[in-house]
CSV table of C-alpha atoms and ligand atoms in Angstrom, one decimal:
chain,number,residue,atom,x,y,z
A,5,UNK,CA,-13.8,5.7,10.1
A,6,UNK,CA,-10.7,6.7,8.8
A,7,UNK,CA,-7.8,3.7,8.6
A,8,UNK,CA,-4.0,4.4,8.6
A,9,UNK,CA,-2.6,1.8,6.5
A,10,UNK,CA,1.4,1.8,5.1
A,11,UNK,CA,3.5,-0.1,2.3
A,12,UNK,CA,6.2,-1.4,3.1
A,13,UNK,CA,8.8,-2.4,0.8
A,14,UNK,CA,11.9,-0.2,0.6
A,15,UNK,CA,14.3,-2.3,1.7
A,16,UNK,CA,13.3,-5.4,-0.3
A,17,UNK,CA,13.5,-2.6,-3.5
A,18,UNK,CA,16.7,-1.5,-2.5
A,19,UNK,CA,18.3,-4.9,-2.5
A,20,UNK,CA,17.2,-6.1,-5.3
A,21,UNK,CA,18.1,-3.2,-7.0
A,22,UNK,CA,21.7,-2.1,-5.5
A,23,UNK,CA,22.6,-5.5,-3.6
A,24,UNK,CA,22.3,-5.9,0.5
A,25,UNK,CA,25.6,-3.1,1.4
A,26,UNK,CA,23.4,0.1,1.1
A,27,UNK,CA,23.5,3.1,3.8
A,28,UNK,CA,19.8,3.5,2.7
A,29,UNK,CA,18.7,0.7,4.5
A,30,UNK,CA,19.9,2.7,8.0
A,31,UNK,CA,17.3,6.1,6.4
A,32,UNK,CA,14.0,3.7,6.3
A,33,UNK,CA,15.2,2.3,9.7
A,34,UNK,CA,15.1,6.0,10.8
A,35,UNK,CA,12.0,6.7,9.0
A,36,UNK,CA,10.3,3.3,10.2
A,37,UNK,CA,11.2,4.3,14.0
A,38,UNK,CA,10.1,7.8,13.7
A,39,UNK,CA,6.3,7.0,12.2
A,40,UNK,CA,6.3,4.0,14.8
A,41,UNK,CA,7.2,7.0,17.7
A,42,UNK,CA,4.2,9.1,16.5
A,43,UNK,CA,1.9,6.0,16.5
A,44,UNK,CA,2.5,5.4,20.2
A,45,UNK,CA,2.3,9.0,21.1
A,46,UNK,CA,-1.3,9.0,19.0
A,47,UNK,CA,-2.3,5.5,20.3
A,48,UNK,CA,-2.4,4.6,17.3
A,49,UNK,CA,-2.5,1.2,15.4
A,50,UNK,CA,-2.0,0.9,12.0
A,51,UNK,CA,-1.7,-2.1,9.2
A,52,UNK,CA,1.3,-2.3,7.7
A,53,UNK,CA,1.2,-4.0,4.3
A,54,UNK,CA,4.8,-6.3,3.9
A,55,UNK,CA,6.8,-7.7,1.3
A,56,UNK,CA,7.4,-11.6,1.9
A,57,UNK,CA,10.3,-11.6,1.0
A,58,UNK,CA,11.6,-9.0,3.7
A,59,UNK,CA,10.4,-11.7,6.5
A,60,UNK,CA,13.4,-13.3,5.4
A,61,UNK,CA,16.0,-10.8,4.3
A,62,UNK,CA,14.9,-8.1,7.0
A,63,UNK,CA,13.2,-10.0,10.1
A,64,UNK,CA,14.1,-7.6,12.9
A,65,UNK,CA,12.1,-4.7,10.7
A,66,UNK,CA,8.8,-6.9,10.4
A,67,UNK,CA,9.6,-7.6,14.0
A,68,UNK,CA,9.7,-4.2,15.3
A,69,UNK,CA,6.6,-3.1,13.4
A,70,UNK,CA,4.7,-6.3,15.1
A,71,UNK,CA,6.2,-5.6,18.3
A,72,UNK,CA,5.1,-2.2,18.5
A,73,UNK,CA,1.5,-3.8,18.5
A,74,UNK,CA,0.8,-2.9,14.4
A,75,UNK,CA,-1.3,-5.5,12.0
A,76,UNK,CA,1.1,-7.0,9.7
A,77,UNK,CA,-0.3,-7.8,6.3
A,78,UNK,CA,0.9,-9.2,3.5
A,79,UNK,CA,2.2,-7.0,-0.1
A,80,UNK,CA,3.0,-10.1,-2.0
A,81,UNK,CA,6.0,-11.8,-2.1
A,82,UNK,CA,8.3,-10.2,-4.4
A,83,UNK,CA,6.5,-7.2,-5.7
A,84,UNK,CA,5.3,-8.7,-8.5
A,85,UNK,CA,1.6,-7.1,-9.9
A,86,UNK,CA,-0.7,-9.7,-9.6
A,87,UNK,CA,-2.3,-8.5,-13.2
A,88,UNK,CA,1.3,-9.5,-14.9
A,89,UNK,CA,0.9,-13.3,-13.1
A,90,UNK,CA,-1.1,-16.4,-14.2
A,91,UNK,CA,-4.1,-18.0,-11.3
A,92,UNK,CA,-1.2,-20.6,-10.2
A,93,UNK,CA,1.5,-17.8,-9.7
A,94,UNK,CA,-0.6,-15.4,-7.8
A,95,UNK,CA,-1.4,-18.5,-5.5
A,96,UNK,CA,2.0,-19.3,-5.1
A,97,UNK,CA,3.4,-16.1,-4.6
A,98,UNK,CA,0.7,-15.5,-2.0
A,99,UNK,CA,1.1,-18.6,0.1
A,100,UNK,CA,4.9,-18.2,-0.2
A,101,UNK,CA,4.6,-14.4,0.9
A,102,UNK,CA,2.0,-15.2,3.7
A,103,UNK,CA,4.1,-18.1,5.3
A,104,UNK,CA,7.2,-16.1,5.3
A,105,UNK,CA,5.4,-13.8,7.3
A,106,UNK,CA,3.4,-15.7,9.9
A,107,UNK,CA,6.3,-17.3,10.5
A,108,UNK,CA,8.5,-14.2,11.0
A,109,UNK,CA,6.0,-12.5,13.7
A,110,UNK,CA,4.2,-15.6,14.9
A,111,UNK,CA,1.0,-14.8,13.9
A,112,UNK,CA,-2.3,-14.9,11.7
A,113,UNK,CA,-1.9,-12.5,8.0
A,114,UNK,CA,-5.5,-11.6,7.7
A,115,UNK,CA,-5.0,-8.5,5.4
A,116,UNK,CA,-3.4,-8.2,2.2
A,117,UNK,CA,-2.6,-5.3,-0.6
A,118,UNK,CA,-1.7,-5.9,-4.0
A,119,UNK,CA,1.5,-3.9,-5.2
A,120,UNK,CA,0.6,-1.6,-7.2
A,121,UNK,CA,-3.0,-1.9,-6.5
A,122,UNK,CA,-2.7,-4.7,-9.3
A,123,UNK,CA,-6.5,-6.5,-8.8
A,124,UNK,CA,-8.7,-5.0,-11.3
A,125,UNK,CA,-12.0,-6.4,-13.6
A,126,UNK,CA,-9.6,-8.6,-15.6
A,127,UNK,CA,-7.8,-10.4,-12.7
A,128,UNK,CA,-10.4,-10.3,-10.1
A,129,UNK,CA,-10.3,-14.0,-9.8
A,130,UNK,CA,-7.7,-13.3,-7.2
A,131,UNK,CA,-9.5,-12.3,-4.8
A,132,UNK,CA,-10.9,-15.8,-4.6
A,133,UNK,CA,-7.1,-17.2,-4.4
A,134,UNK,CA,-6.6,-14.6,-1.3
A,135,UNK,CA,-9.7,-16.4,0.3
A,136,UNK,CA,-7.5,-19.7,-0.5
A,137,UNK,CA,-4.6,-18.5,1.0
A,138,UNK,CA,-6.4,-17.5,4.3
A,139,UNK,CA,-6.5,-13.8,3.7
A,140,UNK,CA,-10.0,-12.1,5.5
A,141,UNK,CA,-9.1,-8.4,4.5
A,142,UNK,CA,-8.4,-6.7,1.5
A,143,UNK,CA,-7.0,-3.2,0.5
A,144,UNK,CA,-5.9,-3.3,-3.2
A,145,UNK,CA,-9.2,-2.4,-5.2
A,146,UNK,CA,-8.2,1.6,-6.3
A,147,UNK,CA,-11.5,2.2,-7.7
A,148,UNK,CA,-10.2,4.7,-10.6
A,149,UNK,CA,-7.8,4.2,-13.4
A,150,UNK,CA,-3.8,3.7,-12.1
A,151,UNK,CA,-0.8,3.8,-13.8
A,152,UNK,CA,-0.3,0.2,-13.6
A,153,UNK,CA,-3.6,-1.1,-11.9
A,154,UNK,CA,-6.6,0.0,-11.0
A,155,UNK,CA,-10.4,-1.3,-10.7
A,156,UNK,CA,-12.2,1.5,-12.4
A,157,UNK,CA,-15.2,-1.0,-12.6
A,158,UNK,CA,-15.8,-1.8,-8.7
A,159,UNK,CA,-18.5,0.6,-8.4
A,160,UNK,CA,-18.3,1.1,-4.7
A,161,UNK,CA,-15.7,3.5,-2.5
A,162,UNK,CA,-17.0,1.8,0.8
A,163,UNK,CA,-16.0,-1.3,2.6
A,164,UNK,CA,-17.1,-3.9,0.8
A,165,UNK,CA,-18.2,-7.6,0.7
A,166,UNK,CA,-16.4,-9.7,-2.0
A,167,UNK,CA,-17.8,-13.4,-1.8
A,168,UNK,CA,-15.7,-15.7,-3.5
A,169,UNK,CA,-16.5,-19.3,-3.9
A,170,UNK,CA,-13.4,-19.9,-1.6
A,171,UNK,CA,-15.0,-17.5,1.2
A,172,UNK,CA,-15.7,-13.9,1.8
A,173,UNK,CA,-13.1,-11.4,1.3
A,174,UNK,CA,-13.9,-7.3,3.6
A,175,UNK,CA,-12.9,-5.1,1.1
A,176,UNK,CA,-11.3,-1.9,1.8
A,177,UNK,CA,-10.9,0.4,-1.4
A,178,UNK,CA,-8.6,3.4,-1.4
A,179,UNK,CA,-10.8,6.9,-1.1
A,180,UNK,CA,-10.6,8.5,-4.1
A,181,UNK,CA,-12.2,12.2,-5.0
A,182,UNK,CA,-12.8,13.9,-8.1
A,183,UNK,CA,-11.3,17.1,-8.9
A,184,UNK,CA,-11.7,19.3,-12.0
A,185,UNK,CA,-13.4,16.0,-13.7
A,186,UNK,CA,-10.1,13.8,-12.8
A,187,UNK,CA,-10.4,11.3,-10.1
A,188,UNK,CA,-7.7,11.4,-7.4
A,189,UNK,CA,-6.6,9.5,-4.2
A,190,UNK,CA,-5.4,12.0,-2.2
A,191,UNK,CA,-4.9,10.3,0.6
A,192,UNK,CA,-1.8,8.6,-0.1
A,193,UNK,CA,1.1,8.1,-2.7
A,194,UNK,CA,1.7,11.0,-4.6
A,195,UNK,CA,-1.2,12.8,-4.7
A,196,UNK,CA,-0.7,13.1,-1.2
A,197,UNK,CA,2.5,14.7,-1.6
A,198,UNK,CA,1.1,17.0,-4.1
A,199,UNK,CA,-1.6,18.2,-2.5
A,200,UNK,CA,-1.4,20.8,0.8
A,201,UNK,CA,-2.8,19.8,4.1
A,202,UNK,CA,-6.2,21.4,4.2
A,203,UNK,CA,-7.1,20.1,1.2
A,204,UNK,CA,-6.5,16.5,2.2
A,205,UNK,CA,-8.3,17.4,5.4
A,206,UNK,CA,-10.8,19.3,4.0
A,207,UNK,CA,-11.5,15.7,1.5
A,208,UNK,CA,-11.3,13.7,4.2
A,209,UNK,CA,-14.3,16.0,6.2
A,210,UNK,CA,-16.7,15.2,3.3
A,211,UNK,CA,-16.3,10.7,3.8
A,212,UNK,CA,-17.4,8.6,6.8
A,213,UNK,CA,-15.1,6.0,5.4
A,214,UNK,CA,-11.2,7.0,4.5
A,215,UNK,CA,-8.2,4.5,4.0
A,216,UNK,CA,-4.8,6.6,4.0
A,217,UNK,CA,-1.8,4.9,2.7
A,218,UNK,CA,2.0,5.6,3.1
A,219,UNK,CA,5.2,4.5,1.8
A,220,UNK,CA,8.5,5.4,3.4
A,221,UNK,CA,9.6,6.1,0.2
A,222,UNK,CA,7.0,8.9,-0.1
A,223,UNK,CA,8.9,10.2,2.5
A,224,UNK,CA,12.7,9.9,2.3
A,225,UNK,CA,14.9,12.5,0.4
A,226,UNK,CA,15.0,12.6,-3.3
A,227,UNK,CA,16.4,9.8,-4.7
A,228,UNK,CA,18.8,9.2,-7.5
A,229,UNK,CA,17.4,8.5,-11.2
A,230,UNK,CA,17.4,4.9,-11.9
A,231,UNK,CA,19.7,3.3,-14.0
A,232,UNK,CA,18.4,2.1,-17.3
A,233,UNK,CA,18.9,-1.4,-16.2
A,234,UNK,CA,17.5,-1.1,-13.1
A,235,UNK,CA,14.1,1.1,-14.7
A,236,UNK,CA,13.3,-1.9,-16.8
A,237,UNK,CA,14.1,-4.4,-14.4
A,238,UNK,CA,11.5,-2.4,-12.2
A,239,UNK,CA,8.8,-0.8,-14.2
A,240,UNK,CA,8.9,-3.3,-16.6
A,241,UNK,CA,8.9,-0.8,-19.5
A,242,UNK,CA,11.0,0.9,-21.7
A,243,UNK,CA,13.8,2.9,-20.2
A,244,UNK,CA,13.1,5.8,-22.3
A,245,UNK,CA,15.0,9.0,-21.3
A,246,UNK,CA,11.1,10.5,-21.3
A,247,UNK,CA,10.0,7.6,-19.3
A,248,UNK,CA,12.3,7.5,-16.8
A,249,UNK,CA,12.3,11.6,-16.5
A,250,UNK,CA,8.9,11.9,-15.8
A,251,UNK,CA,9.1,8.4,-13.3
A,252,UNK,CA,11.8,10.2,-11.4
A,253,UNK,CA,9.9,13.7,-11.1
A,254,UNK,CA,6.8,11.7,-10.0
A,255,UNK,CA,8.2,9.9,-7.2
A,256,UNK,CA,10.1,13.1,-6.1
A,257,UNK,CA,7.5,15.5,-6.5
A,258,UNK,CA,6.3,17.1,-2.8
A,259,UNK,CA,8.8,14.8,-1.0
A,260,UNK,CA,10.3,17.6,0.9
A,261,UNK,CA,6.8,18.6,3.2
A,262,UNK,CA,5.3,14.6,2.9
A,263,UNK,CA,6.8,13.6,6.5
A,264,UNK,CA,5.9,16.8,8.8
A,265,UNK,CA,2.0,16.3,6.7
A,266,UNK,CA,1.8,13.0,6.9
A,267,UNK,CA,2.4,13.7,10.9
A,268,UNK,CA,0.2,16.1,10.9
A,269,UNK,CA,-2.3,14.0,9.5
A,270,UNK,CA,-2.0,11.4,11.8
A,271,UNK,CA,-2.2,13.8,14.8
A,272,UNK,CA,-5.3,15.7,13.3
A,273,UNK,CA,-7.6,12.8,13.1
A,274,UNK,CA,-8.4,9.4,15.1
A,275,UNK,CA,-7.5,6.5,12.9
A,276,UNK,CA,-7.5,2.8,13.5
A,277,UNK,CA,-6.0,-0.7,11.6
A,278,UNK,CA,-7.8,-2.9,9.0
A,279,UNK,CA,-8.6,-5.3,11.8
A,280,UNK,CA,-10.1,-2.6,14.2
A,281,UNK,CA,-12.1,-0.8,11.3
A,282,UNK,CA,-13.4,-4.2,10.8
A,283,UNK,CA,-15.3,-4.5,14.2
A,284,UNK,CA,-16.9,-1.2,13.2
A,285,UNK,CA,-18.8,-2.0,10.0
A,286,UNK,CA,-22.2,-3.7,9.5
A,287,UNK,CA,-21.2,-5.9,7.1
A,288,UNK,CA,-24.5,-7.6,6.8
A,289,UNK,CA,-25.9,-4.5,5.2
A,290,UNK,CA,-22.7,-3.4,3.2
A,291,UNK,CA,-22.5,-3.4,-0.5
A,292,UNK,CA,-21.6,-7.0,-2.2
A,293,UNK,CA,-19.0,-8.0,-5.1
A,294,UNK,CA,-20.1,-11.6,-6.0
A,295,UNK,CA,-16.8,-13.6,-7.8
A,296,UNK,CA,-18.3,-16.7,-9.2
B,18,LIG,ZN1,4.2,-1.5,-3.0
């Protein structure tokens, strides 16, 4: 099973970082439109993972994706890591993000991912708060160290069962692979960009179960380096000249191919949602996570 899943977030980013008057907002648009057009020519559905906040500052691009008969789940509500928030902020960020939503499309969130895949051993008492909130499907356990998450400690790579004492939670984690004794997740992000097409491929060939994830920022031309202001108001981190060097090579790097492999990708191989990979797995016999 192999699940086609996407972030989406640029416009929210570029908002709050350059105010609401940017021609950057009319590239995603393009981008968006182009990924939905090879999704319809594939028969494809995907889950795409949304910011709350975007239900209200960028309705019609929530509604297009929902219209075009794709899963909308829910990225949080502002972009804000869930491992930098208290138990009362993540719920409140959640419900705020997930409301927003439902209303916007007029319909059930089931599925959620955490920016930054931001639930890990520390702060895995949210996945309890998600049952709260109404959330059935998760896809924010990266089971590997990450530059600013990661669950190196889930022990699975599989959909998996996380019972909270608020309900169950399907978790799917992001496929990760080891290479020369470093694990990477090569099917999304920028790893993805990195690496050429037949190796993805030829990774994906070796798992029943894959999850590829996409930004449309992964995708777009180069972008500008970030202002010092804006880096710390982001990354949350000093705005070292070093820092934000090596911040602006890694989310350029491979941008150039991403699109036409990405496309590639999704022409090469049958995927399906979060919801439709759900009717496919026996959960009864699929590994457990128990939160008490
Ligand atoms: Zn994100």
């Amino acid at each position: 099973m192999n699940i086609l899943s996407f972030d989406i977030e640029e416009w929210y980013i570029e908002s709050f970082l350059h105010g609401r008057g940017s021609d950057r907002f009319k590239v995603f648009d393009q981008y968006l439109d182009s990924i939905l057009d090879v999704l319809d020519e594939q028969h494809t559905q995907a889950t795409f993972f949304v910011i709350g906040q975007m239900a209200l500052d960028f309705p019609q691009v929530v509604k297009r994706i929902n219209d075009r008969g794709h899963d909308i789940g829910c990225h949080s509500y502002q972009h804000t890591w869930l491992n930098t928030m208290s138990r009362d902020e993540v719920y409140e960020d959640t419900r705020q993000a997930v409301d927003a939503l439902e209303q916007c499309i007029g319909r059930k969130v089931k599925a959620y991912r955490a920016p930054a895949f931001s639930i890990g051993k520390e702060n895995q008492w949210a996945f309890e708060i998600l049952a709260k909130c109404g959330i059935e499907f998760d896809a924010s356990v990266f089971p590997a160290a990450h530059d600013f998450g990661g669950f190196p400690d889930f022990g699975n790579q599989v959909p998996t069962l996380v019972k909270t004492p608020a309900g169950d939670i399907k978790e799917f984690p992001i496929t990760i692979s080891r290479l020369l004794n470093k694990e990477v997740a090569f099917s999304g992000g920028g790893y993805f960009r990195l690496f050429p097409f037949w190796f993805v491929n030829r990774e994906m060939k070796k798992r029943d179960y894959n999850i590829c994830y996409f930004h449309i920022g992964d995708l777009t031309p180069s972008s500008k380096m970030m202002s010092k202001e804006n880096y710390e108001r982001y990354y949350k981190e000093p705005a070292t000249w070093l820092n934000r060097r090596k911040r602006h090579m890694k989310t350029n790097l491979g941008k150039k191919t991403a699109l036409s492999k990405m496309n590639r990708l999704i022409r090469a191989w049958r995927f399906v949602s979060v919801a439709q990979a759900n009717g496919l797995i026996d959960w009864e016999n699929a590994p457990k996570l128990i939160i008490q």
